[in-house]
Tab-separated table of C-alpha atoms in Angstrom:
chain	number	residue	atom	x	y	z
A	1455	MET	CA	1.516	-19.083	-29.443
A	1456	ARG	CA	-1.077	-18.671	-26.714
A	1457	VAL	CA	-1.081	-15.215	-25.157
A	1458	TRP	CA	-3.758	-14.373	-22.609
A	1459	LEU	CA	-3.777	-10.608	-22.713
A	1460	THR	CA	-7.343	-9.513	-22.047
A	1461	GLY	CA	-10.642	-11.007	-21.016
A	1462	PRO	CA	-13.185	-11.292	-18.221
A	1463	HIS	CA	-10.655	-12.360	-15.589
A	1464	TRP	CA	-9.203	-8.874	-15.286
A	1465	GLN	CA	-12.156	-6.802	-16.433
A	1466	THR	CA	-14.413	-7.494	-13.448
A	1467	PRO	CA	-12.271	-8.305	-10.406
A	1468	PRO	CA	-14.272	-9.279	-7.319
A	1469	TRP	CA	-14.102	-7.217	-4.147
A	1470	PHE	CA	-12.690	-9.990	-1.979
A	1471	PRO	CA	-11.108	-13.391	-2.639
A	1472	ALA	CA	-13.070	-16.538	-1.964
A	1473	PRO	CA	-12.616	-18.255	1.416
A	1474	ARG	CA	-9.532	-20.447	1.365
A	1475	ARG	CA	-7.197	-22.748	3.203
A	1476	VAL	CA	-3.596	-21.658	3.311
A	1477	ALA	CA	-0.539	-24.009	4.299
A	1478	SER	CA	2.379	-24.097	7.391
A	1479	ARG	CA	4.629	-25.945	9.647
A	1480	ARG	CA	2.453	-24.653	12.492
A	1481	ALA	CA	-0.318	-26.877	13.815
A	1482	GLU	CA	-3.188	-27.068	11.354
A	1483	THR	CA	-6.443	-25.541	12.520
A	1484	ALA	CA	-9.890	-26.000	11.082
A	1485	ARG	CA	-9.574	-22.565	9.540
A	1486	SER	CA	-6.239	-22.458	7.738
A	1487	ILE	CA	-2.831	-23.897	7.016
A	1488	VAL	CA	0.099	-21.892	5.572
A	1489	TYR	CA	2.875	-23.064	3.252
A	1490	LEU	CA	5.173	-20.295	4.478
A	1491	THR	CA	7.884	-22.057	6.486
A	1492	HIS	CA	10.467	-19.444	7.468
A	1493	LEU	CA	12.379	-16.339	6.496
A	1494	GLU	CA	15.863	-16.725	5.082
A	1495	CYS	CA	18.766	-14.305	4.913
A	1496	PRO	CA	20.311	-14.413	1.419
A	1497	GLY	CA	23.450	-12.811	2.854
A	1498	CYS	CA	24.484	-15.125	5.688
A	1499	GLY	CA	21.993	-17.989	5.260
A	1500	ARG	CA	20.466	-17.657	8.719
A	1501	GLU	CA	16.822	-18.702	9.148
A	1502	HIS	CA	14.344	-16.470	10.980
A	1503	ASP	CA	10.922	-17.161	12.493
A	1504	ALA	CA	8.151	-16.039	10.152
A	1505	ASP	CA	5.556	-16.024	12.940
A	1506	VAL	CA	6.854	-12.827	14.550
A	1507	PRO	CA	7.480	-9.381	13.025
A	1508	GLN	CA	10.918	-9.199	11.410
A	1509	ASN	CA	12.959	-6.476	9.796
A	1510	LEU	CA	16.534	-6.970	8.553
A	1511	CYS	CA	18.848	-9.820	9.482
A	1512	ASP	CA	21.524	-9.002	12.056
A	1513	CYS	CA	24.023	-8.959	9.162
A	1514	GLY	CA	22.062	-6.095	7.574
A	1515	SER	CA	20.519	-8.046	4.704
A	1516	PRO	CA	16.817	-8.080	3.766
A	1517	LEU	CA	14.992	-11.352	4.488
A	1518	LEU	CA	13.205	-13.551	1.944
A	1519	ALA	CA	10.069	-15.598	2.593
A	1520	ARG	CA	10.425	-19.324	1.926
A	1521	TYR	CA	7.654	-21.839	1.273
A	1522	ASP	CA	7.187	-25.595	1.270
A	1523	LEU	CA	7.122	-25.687	-2.527
A	1524	ALA	CA	7.316	-29.485	-2.716
A	1525	THR	CA	4.019	-29.738	-0.860
A	1526	VAL	CA	2.467	-26.953	-2.935
A	1527	ALA	CA	3.420	-28.776	-6.140
A	1528	GLY	CA	1.762	-31.930	-4.799
A	1529	VAL	CA	-1.577	-30.301	-3.934
A	1530	LEU	CA	-1.942	-27.657	-6.643
A	1531	GLN	CA	-1.872	-27.534	-10.425
A	1532	PRO	CA	-1.494	-24.207	-12.248
A	1533	GLU	CA	-4.677	-24.808	-14.254
A	1534	ARG	CA	-6.659	-24.139	-11.082
A	1535	PHE	CA	-5.679	-20.489	-10.971
A	1536	GLY	CA	-7.946	-19.739	-13.922
A	1537	LEU	CA	-10.959	-20.760	-11.825
A	1538	ARG	CA	-10.114	-18.304	-9.068
A	1539	PRO	CA	-10.860	-14.594	-8.546
A	1540	ALA	CA	-8.892	-12.214	-10.750
A	1541	THR	CA	-6.707	-10.705	-8.023
A	1542	LEU	CA	-3.200	-11.446	-6.839
A	1543	TRP	CA	-4.753	-13.542	-4.071
A	1544	ARG	CA	-5.389	-16.257	-6.657
A	1545	TYR	CA	-1.805	-17.317	-5.774
A	1546	ARG	CA	-2.693	-17.667	-2.077
A	1547	GLU	CA	-0.651	-20.846	-1.506
A	1548	LEU	CA	2.446	-18.866	-2.468
A	1549	LEU	CA	1.667	-15.874	-0.272
A	1550	PRO	CA	2.339	-15.445	3.459
A	1551	VAL	CA	-1.115	-14.624	4.897
A	1552	ALA	CA	-2.620	-17.600	6.738
A	1553	ASP	CA	-6.005	-16.336	7.901
A	1554	PRO	CA	-8.376	-14.938	5.245
A	1555	ALA	CA	-9.806	-12.611	7.875
A	1556	HIS	CA	-6.603	-10.564	7.690
A	1557	VAL	CA	-6.501	-10.226	3.906
A	1558	THR	CA	-6.769	-6.528	3.071
A	1559	THR	CA	-7.742	-6.012	-0.540
A	1560	LEU	CA	-9.124	-3.497	-2.999
A	1561	GLY	CA	-9.088	-5.917	-5.929
A	1562	GLU	CA	-5.389	-5.512	-6.771
A	1563	GLY	CA	-3.588	-7.677	-9.315
A	1564	TRP	CA	-4.313	-9.413	-12.628
A	1565	THR	CA	-3.496	-6.281	-14.591
A	1566	PRO	CA	-3.711	-6.529	-18.393
A	1567	MET	CA	-0.769	-7.280	-20.640
A	1568	LEU	CA	-1.227	-5.310	-23.833
A	1569	ARG	CA	0.303	-5.815	-27.239
A	1570	ALA	CA	2.117	-2.786	-28.651
A	1571	PRO	CA	2.422	-3.725	-32.330
A	1572	THR	CA	2.807	-0.251	-33.828
A	1573	TYR	CA	5.482	1.013	-31.473
A	1574	GLY	CA	7.086	-2.434	-31.412
A	1575	ALA	CA	7.395	-2.516	-35.195
A	1576	TRP	CA	8.873	0.992	-35.128
A	1577	ILE	CA	11.710	-0.051	-32.781
A	1578	GLY	CA	12.117	-3.533	-34.299
A	1579	VAL	CA	10.528	-5.565	-31.491
A	1580	ASP	CA	7.567	-7.292	-33.107
A	1581	GLU	CA	6.501	-9.061	-29.908
A	1582	LEU	CA	6.449	-6.110	-27.539
A	1583	LEU	CA	4.049	-6.428	-24.594
A	1584	VAL	CA	3.276	-3.894	-21.871
A	1585	LYS	CA	2.160	-5.099	-18.457
A	1586	ASP	CA	0.071	-2.128	-17.312
A	1587	GLU	CA	0.300	-1.727	-13.540
A	1588	GLY	CA	-1.395	1.667	-13.784
A	1589	LEU	CA	-4.713	-0.172	-13.522
A	1590	THR	CA	-4.391	-0.977	-9.831
A	1591	PRO	CA	-6.427	0.527	-6.977
A	1592	THR	CA	-3.854	3.227	-6.140
A	1593	GLY	CA	-2.617	3.681	-9.697
A	1594	SER	CA	0.736	1.914	-9.370
A	1595	PHE	CA	2.291	-1.496	-8.800
A	1596	LYS	CA	2.960	-0.423	-5.212
A	1597	ALA	CA	-0.575	-1.592	-4.370
A	1598	ARG	CA	0.617	-5.197	-4.685
A	1599	GLY	CA	3.289	-4.804	-2.036
A	1600	ALA	CA	0.995	-2.792	0.207
A	1601	ALA	CA	-1.825	-5.324	0.010
A	1602	VAL	CA	0.324	-8.264	1.090
A	1603	GLY	CA	2.563	-6.282	3.442
A	1604	VAL	CA	-0.347	-4.686	5.304
A	1605	SER	CA	-2.277	-7.965	5.427
A	1606	ARG	CA	0.670	-9.788	6.974
A	1607	ALA	CA	1.390	-6.915	9.374
A	1608	ARG	CA	-2.210	-7.060	10.553
A	1609	GLU	CA	-1.972	-10.826	10.991
A	1610	LEU	CA	1.205	-10.458	13.078
A	1611	GLY	CA	-0.475	-7.940	15.386
A	1612	ILE	CA	1.256	-4.787	14.136
A	1613	ARG	CA	-0.908	-1.731	14.728
A	1614	ARG	CA	1.178	1.137	13.322
A	1615	ILE	CA	3.608	1.265	10.422
A	1616	ALA	CA	6.047	3.892	9.172
A	1617	MET	CA	8.002	4.210	5.945
A	1618	PRO	CA	9.927	6.560	3.646
A	1619	THR	CA	8.763	6.774	0.042
A	1620	ASN	CA	9.239	8.524	-3.272
A	1621	GLY	CA	5.457	8.867	-3.486
A	1622	ASN	CA	3.456	5.949	-4.848
A	1623	ALA	CA	4.489	3.411	-2.208
A	1624	GLY	CA	3.481	5.797	0.555
A	1625	ALA	CA	0.123	6.427	-1.093
A	1626	ALA	CA	-0.486	2.692	-1.425
A	1627	TRP	CA	0.559	1.784	2.115
A	1628	ALA	CA	-1.465	4.655	3.575
A	1629	THR	CA	-4.509	3.487	1.627
A	1630	TYR	CA	-4.229	-0.171	2.600
A	1631	ALA	CA	-3.361	0.685	6.202
A	1632	ALA	CA	-6.573	2.710	6.392
A	1633	ARG	CA	-8.557	-0.214	5.023
A	1634	ALA	CA	-6.937	-2.554	7.557
A	1635	GLY	CA	-7.435	-0.183	10.482
A	1636	LEU	CA	-3.706	0.416	10.993
A	1637	GLY	CA	-1.977	3.714	11.655
A	1638	ALA	CA	0.539	4.952	9.067
A	1639	ILE	CA	3.350	7.505	9.193
A	1640	ILE	CA	4.666	8.385	5.733
A	1641	ALA	CA	7.750	10.505	4.990
A	1642	MET	CA	8.424	11.631	1.419
A	1643	PRO	CA	10.548	14.198	-0.401
A	1644	VAL	CA	8.801	17.517	-0.832
A	1645	ASP	CA	9.399	17.211	-4.603
A	1646	ALA	CA	7.461	13.927	-4.872
A	1647	PRO	CA	4.365	13.966	-7.124
A	1648	SER	CA	1.721	16.084	-5.404
A	1649	ILE	CA	-1.026	13.512	-6.013
A	1650	CYS	CA	0.829	11.067	-3.756
A	1651	ARG	CA	0.862	13.405	-0.774
A	1652	ARG	CA	-2.844	14.092	-1.346
A	1653	GLU	CA	-3.571	10.362	-1.371
A	1654	CYS	CA	-1.745	9.965	1.954
A	1655	VAL	CA	-3.667	12.813	3.569
A	1656	ALA	CA	-6.975	11.519	2.207
A	1657	ALA	CA	-6.241	8.100	3.727
A	1658	GLY	CA	-5.644	9.673	7.130
A	1659	ALA	CA	-1.907	9.013	7.261
A	1660	ASP	CA	0.514	11.126	9.290
A	1661	LEU	CA	2.408	12.666	6.359
A	1662	ARG	CA	5.891	14.178	6.843
A	1663	LEU	CA	7.458	16.108	3.937
A	1664	VAL	CA	11.256	16.194	3.832
A	1665	ASP	CA	13.453	18.737	2.065
A	1666	GLY	CA	15.710	16.151	0.443
A	1667	LEU	CA	15.654	12.711	-1.207
A	1668	ILE	CA	14.271	9.356	-0.105
A	1669	GLY	CA	17.411	8.612	1.918
A	1670	ASP	CA	16.761	11.744	3.981
A	1671	ALA	CA	13.168	10.601	4.523
A	1672	GLY	CA	14.527	7.200	5.552
A	1673	ARG	CA	16.679	8.734	8.247
A	1674	GLN	CA	13.656	10.553	9.635
A	1675	ILE	CA	11.682	7.305	9.785
A	1676	ALA	CA	14.585	5.375	11.346
A	1677	ALA	CA	14.808	7.920	14.155
A	1678	LEU	CA	11.058	7.806	14.703
A	1679	VAL	CA	10.940	4.006	14.803
A	1680	GLY	CA	13.971	3.844	17.076
A	1681	ALA	CA	12.336	6.166	19.612
A	1682	SER	CA	8.976	4.347	19.570
A	1683	ALA	CA	9.884	1.515	21.970
A	1684	GLY	CA	8.538	-1.019	19.492
A	1685	THR	CA	5.141	0.611	18.964
A	1686	ILE	CA	5.905	1.607	15.348
A	1687	PHE	CA	6.989	-0.979	12.769
A	1688	ASP	CA	9.428	-0.043	10.003
A	1689	ALA	CA	7.750	-0.990	6.715
A	1690	GLY	CA	10.345	0.638	4.466
A	1691	THR	CA	11.508	-0.915	1.208
A	1692	LEU	CA	12.936	-4.406	1.907
A	1693	ARG	CA	13.046	-3.652	5.641
A	1694	GLU	CA	10.154	-6.060	6.054
A	1695	PRO	CA	9.891	-9.235	3.946
A	1696	TYR	CA	6.318	-9.208	2.666
A	1697	ARG	CA	6.128	-6.216	0.310
A	1698	LEU	CA	8.338	-8.333	-1.952
A	1699	GLU	CA	5.815	-11.187	-1.818
A	1700	GLY	CA	3.079	-8.961	-3.186
A	1701	LYS	CA	5.251	-7.660	-5.995
A	1702	LYS	CA	6.463	-11.104	-7.041
A	1703	THR	CA	2.917	-11.810	-8.247
A	1704	MET	CA	3.741	-9.703	-11.318
A	1705	GLY	CA	6.057	-12.557	-12.305
A	1706	TYR	CA	3.360	-15.175	-11.772
A	1707	GLU	CA	0.876	-13.166	-13.816
A	1708	ILE	CA	3.232	-12.606	-16.731
A	1709	VAL	CA	3.818	-16.339	-17.053
A	1710	GLU	CA	0.166	-17.281	-16.577
A	1711	GLN	CA	-1.002	-14.647	-19.079
A	1712	LEU	CA	1.416	-16.115	-21.618
A	1713	GLY	CA	-0.147	-19.558	-21.250
A	1714	TRP	CA	2.508	-20.746	-18.741
A	1715	GLN	CA	5.304	-19.732	-21.062
A	1716	VAL	CA	8.039	-17.239	-20.299
A	1717	PRO	CA	9.063	-14.224	-22.378
A	1718	ASP	CA	12.632	-13.782	-23.553
A	1719	VAL	CA	13.188	-10.440	-21.833
A	1720	ILE	CA	11.523	-8.534	-18.974
A	1721	ILE	CA	12.402	-4.837	-18.683
A	1722	TYR	CA	11.856	-3.161	-15.333
A	1723	PRO	CA	12.385	0.410	-14.011
A	1724	THR	CA	14.655	0.030	-11.002
A	1725	GLY	CA	14.844	2.304	-7.993
A	1726	GLY	CA	14.574	0.273	-4.802
A	1727	GLY	CA	14.390	-2.788	-7.048
A	1728	VAL	CA	11.742	-4.740	-5.130
A	1729	GLY	CA	9.710	-5.444	-8.267
A	1730	LEU	CA	12.696	-6.816	-10.166
A	1731	ILE	CA	13.834	-8.905	-7.190
A	1732	GLY	CA	10.266	-10.132	-6.743
A	1733	ILE	CA	9.850	-11.150	-10.384
A	1734	HIS	CA	13.159	-13.021	-10.222
A	1735	LYS	CA	11.997	-14.783	-7.037
A	1736	ALA	CA	8.680	-15.723	-8.663
A	1737	LEU	CA	10.415	-17.198	-11.708
A	1738	GLY	CA	12.660	-19.269	-9.458
A	1739	GLU	CA	9.659	-20.547	-7.512
A	1740	LEU	CA	7.826	-21.449	-10.730
A	1741	ARG	CA	10.889	-23.361	-11.918
A	1742	GLU	CA	11.149	-25.231	-8.584
A	1743	LEU	CA	7.426	-26.037	-8.708
A	1744	GLY	CA	7.941	-27.547	-12.152
A	1745	TRP	CA	5.404	-25.231	-13.760
A	1746	VAL	CA	7.867	-23.723	-16.250
A	1747	GLU	CA	10.686	-25.582	-17.946
A	1748	ASP	CA	11.859	-23.035	-20.516
A	1749	SER	CA	14.958	-20.904	-20.129
A	1750	LEU	CA	14.064	-18.061	-17.792
A	1751	PRO	CA	13.808	-14.468	-19.082
A	1752	ARG	CA	16.751	-12.105	-19.162
A	1753	LEU	CA	16.023	-9.290	-16.715
A	1754	VAL	CA	16.846	-5.670	-17.473
A	1755	ALA	CA	17.186	-2.992	-14.789
A	1756	VAL	CA	16.463	0.477	-16.193
A	1757	GLN	CA	17.690	3.609	-14.453
A	1758	SER	CA	18.102	7.265	-15.339
A	1759	THR	CA	21.447	8.802	-16.252
A	1760	GLY	CA	20.679	11.182	-13.371
A	1761	CYS	CA	20.572	8.321	-10.841
A	1762	ALA	CA	22.184	5.057	-11.948
A	1763	PRO	CA	23.954	3.322	-9.038
A	1764	ILE	CA	22.937	-0.177	-10.214
A	1765	VAL	CA	24.030	0.459	-13.812
A	1766	ARG	CA	27.413	1.694	-12.651
A	1767	ALA	CA	27.946	-1.261	-10.293
A	1768	PHE	CA	26.825	-3.790	-12.920
A	1769	ALA	CA	29.182	-2.385	-15.537
A	1770	ALA	CA	32.061	-2.482	-13.064
A	1771	GLY	CA	31.348	-6.075	-12.051
A	1772	GLU	CA	30.688	-5.049	-8.450
A	1773	ASP	CA	28.399	-6.837	-5.991
A	1774	ARG	CA	27.439	-3.619	-4.192
A	1775	ALA	CA	26.402	-0.223	-5.534
A	1776	ASP	CA	27.972	2.961	-4.225
A	1777	PRO	CA	25.555	5.830	-3.460
A	1778	TRP	CA	24.840	8.118	-6.415
A	1779	PRO	CA	25.607	11.804	-5.761
A	1780	ASP	CA	23.202	14.615	-6.702
A	1781	ALA	CA	20.451	12.217	-7.880
A	1782	HIS	CA	17.736	13.704	-10.084
A	1783	THR	CA	15.427	12.523	-12.869
A	1784	VAL	CA	11.951	13.165	-14.246
A	1785	ALA	CA	11.233	9.509	-13.429
A	1786	PHE	CA	10.955	10.338	-9.736
A	1787	GLY	CA	10.033	6.801	-8.688
A	1788	ILE	CA	13.503	5.532	-9.577
A	1789	THR	CA	15.384	8.322	-7.807
A	1790	VAL	CA	16.958	5.986	-5.249
A	1791	PRO	CA	20.653	6.869	-4.811
A	1792	ALA	CA	21.473	3.971	-2.444
A	1793	PRO	CA	19.081	1.010	-2.767
A	1794	LEU	CA	19.103	-1.367	0.199
A	1795	GLY	CA	18.565	-4.317	-2.157
A	1796	ASP	CA	21.562	-3.579	-4.385
A	1797	GLN	CA	23.122	-7.020	-3.887
A	1798	LEU	CA	19.848	-8.795	-4.658
A	1799	ILE	CA	19.256	-6.674	-7.765
A	1800	LEU	CA	22.746	-7.278	-9.139
A	1801	ALA	CA	22.538	-10.998	-8.351
A	1802	ALA	CA	19.196	-11.283	-10.186
A	1803	LEU	CA	20.597	-9.550	-13.266
A	1804	ARG	CA	23.644	-11.786	-13.424
A	1805	ALA	CA	21.754	-15.002	-12.654
A	1806	SER	CA	19.358	-14.288	-15.521
A	1807	ALA	CA	22.089	-13.209	-17.999
A	1808	GLY	CA	20.430	-9.800	-17.922
A	1809	THR	CA	21.782	-6.284	-18.022
A	1810	ALA	CA	21.395	-2.765	-16.635
A	1811	ILE	CA	21.006	0.379	-18.714
A	1812	ALA	CA	20.670	4.099	-18.001
A	1813	VAL	CA	18.570	6.410	-20.203
A	1814	ASP	CA	18.291	10.184	-20.104
A	1815	ASP	CA	15.260	12.284	-19.281
A	1816	ALA	CA	14.860	13.824	-22.750
A	1817	GLU	CA	14.608	10.369	-24.322
A	1818	ILE	CA	12.197	9.188	-21.622
A	1819	LEU	CA	9.803	12.058	-22.321
A	1820	ALA	CA	10.121	11.649	-26.094
A	1821	ASP	CA	9.347	7.932	-25.942
A	1822	LEU	CA	6.442	8.592	-23.579
A	1823	ARG	CA	4.906	10.883	-26.197
A	1824	ASP	CA	5.738	8.598	-29.131
A	1825	PHE	CA	4.201	5.577	-27.416
A	1826	ALA	CA	1.020	7.427	-26.468
A	1827	ALA	CA	0.602	8.704	-30.028
A	1828	ARG	CA	1.199	5.276	-31.587
A	1829	GLU	CA	-0.549	3.022	-29.047
A	1830	GLY	CA	-3.015	5.243	-27.186
A	1831	LEU	CA	-1.631	4.518	-23.720
A	1832	LEU	CA	-0.103	7.207	-21.514
A	1833	LEU	CA	2.658	5.619	-19.456
A	1834	CYS	CA	4.287	6.868	-16.274
A	1835	PRO	CA	7.830	8.199	-16.832
A	1836	GLU	CA	9.320	5.079	-15.192
A	1837	GLY	CA	7.435	2.890	-17.676
A	1838	ALA	CA	8.508	5.124	-20.555
A	1839	ALA	CA	12.119	4.672	-19.442
A	1840	CYS	CA	11.669	0.960	-20.156
A	1841	LEU	CA	10.563	1.764	-23.704
A	1842	THR	CA	13.699	3.827	-24.208
A	1843	ALA	CA	15.726	0.901	-22.893
A	1844	ALA	CA	13.952	-1.541	-25.243
A	1845	ARG	CA	14.613	0.721	-28.223
A	1846	LYS	CA	18.300	1.097	-27.383
A	1847	LEU	CA	18.852	-2.580	-26.566
A	1848	ARG	CA	17.234	-3.629	-29.838
A	1849	ALA	CA	19.273	-1.107	-31.821
A	1850	GLY	CA	22.442	-2.443	-30.185
A	1851	GLY	CA	21.534	-6.076	-30.841
A	1852	TRP	CA	21.167	-7.143	-27.188
A	1853	ILE	CA	17.483	-7.796	-27.886
A	1854	ARG	CA	17.409	-10.092	-30.882
A	1855	SER	CA	14.939	-10.284	-33.744
A	1856	GLY	CA	11.830	-12.325	-32.923
A	1857	GLU	CA	12.258	-12.161	-29.149
A	1858	ARG	CA	9.236	-11.630	-26.928
A	1859	VAL	CA	9.796	-8.620	-24.684
A	1860	VAL	CA	7.668	-7.572	-21.701
A	1861	VAL	CA	7.918	-3.982	-20.485
A	1862	LEU	CA	6.525	-3.041	-17.075
A	1863	ASN	CA	4.550	0.186	-16.881
A	1864	THR	CA	4.601	0.592	-13.129
A	1865	GLY	CA	2.065	3.400	-12.752
A	1866	ALA	CA	-0.722	5.385	-14.344
A	1867	GLY	CA	0.485	8.181	-16.595
A	1868	VAL	CA	-2.280	10.493	-15.388
A	1869	LYS	CA	-0.527	10.689	-12.008
A	1870	TYR	CA	2.288	12.617	-13.774
A	1871	PRO	CA	0.499	15.326	-15.797
A	1872	ASP	CA	3.618	17.492	-16.113
A	1873	THR	CA	5.341	14.914	-18.326
A	1874	VAL	CA	3.280	16.174	-21.288
A	1875	ASP	CA	3.910	19.812	-22.229
A	1876	VAL	CA	0.784	21.581	-23.475
A	1877	SER	CA	2.106	25.140	-23.319
A	1878	ASP	CA	2.182	25.470	-27.106
A	1879	VAL	CA	-1.430	24.349	-27.629
A	1880	PRO	CA	-3.345	27.287	-29.179
A	1881	VAL	CA	-6.308	28.818	-27.371
A	1882	LEU	CA	-9.206	29.485	-29.728
A	1883	PRO	CA	-11.317	32.634	-29.425
A	1884	ARG	CA	-14.914	32.372	-28.215
């Protein structure tokens, strides 16, 4: 088994990707071509123009970016990626930004995938791997979506974006907007991690704190965008199509780091669900390109018992998830009572023969501590929730002996210092 888990590719990422040509149905210029062809509505099937800013389809569904994959397969072999810079922009033919001048980057992507043999043996998963997204420029996987989303917004002439957030996405989009020279308005719950609001302020964003949950912040942003006469673009979760394109690169990286093999199971903490939808999209694209031929991984959506709309809908066999009342969990990033992408999440789980599972806060915090003590890596609570899910799914037999399991740690544990209680640590006299 070849597993590419560490090495120089991710240790010293360059500041900016090499100059490139990208592919399109538009007229080719001397500077670039783009393989992005159109945006597609997965709900009603309608095609939309990718060359102008787009939000939701008229039917209310998010839009998905589509590429000329047949042409990509004819001009590119996966072995070439290893010769490219160690950022997510190594997959440039499968990303929507045409002109390299608009690429906004801080070196995001190509995060390490770490073996967890001690904890894995303890829970009965001998091939347990952790994809550590905490090692991104803003400390969470949200940097991937922000990098591609902001770059494409800049290319399409958008000058000011607005979005609701549970914290990390707002921090990432504020940071990348600042680097791109765009204005950013960020609304987040007042209970979001304090570091995230500080990151937004440091990046010069217009931060609005809301006494409520992310849905309440979303209503504030919707009113603001609606009154802006088109001068503010709604960059909320799945309300524009390119955040998803940045996050799908986690799927590409997992497969490339495993030597162009796929794991048996991928476990993902699911709030808005863009990462899970993106990984599923990436795996489908890799299959269509002919770069993977194995059975695709079973996807697992992990939620908290305090906010589990996807788990409830999956168990009931529903295609839509009803809003979750009185949502609360220590894993604040997955406190999304009514995800816009519920249909896409549920479809990805069923298409991959996956499942959805809810875990409680006490178990999340216990597994966070156990993993740190056994493996030396402090996870974010959302990542720790995936460990709890892996332990329970293995104990119940859903994860079988010998299966290779990838857990996503979506953020740096140090951004959540209150998850580790140190109140009982003795203070020594001088």
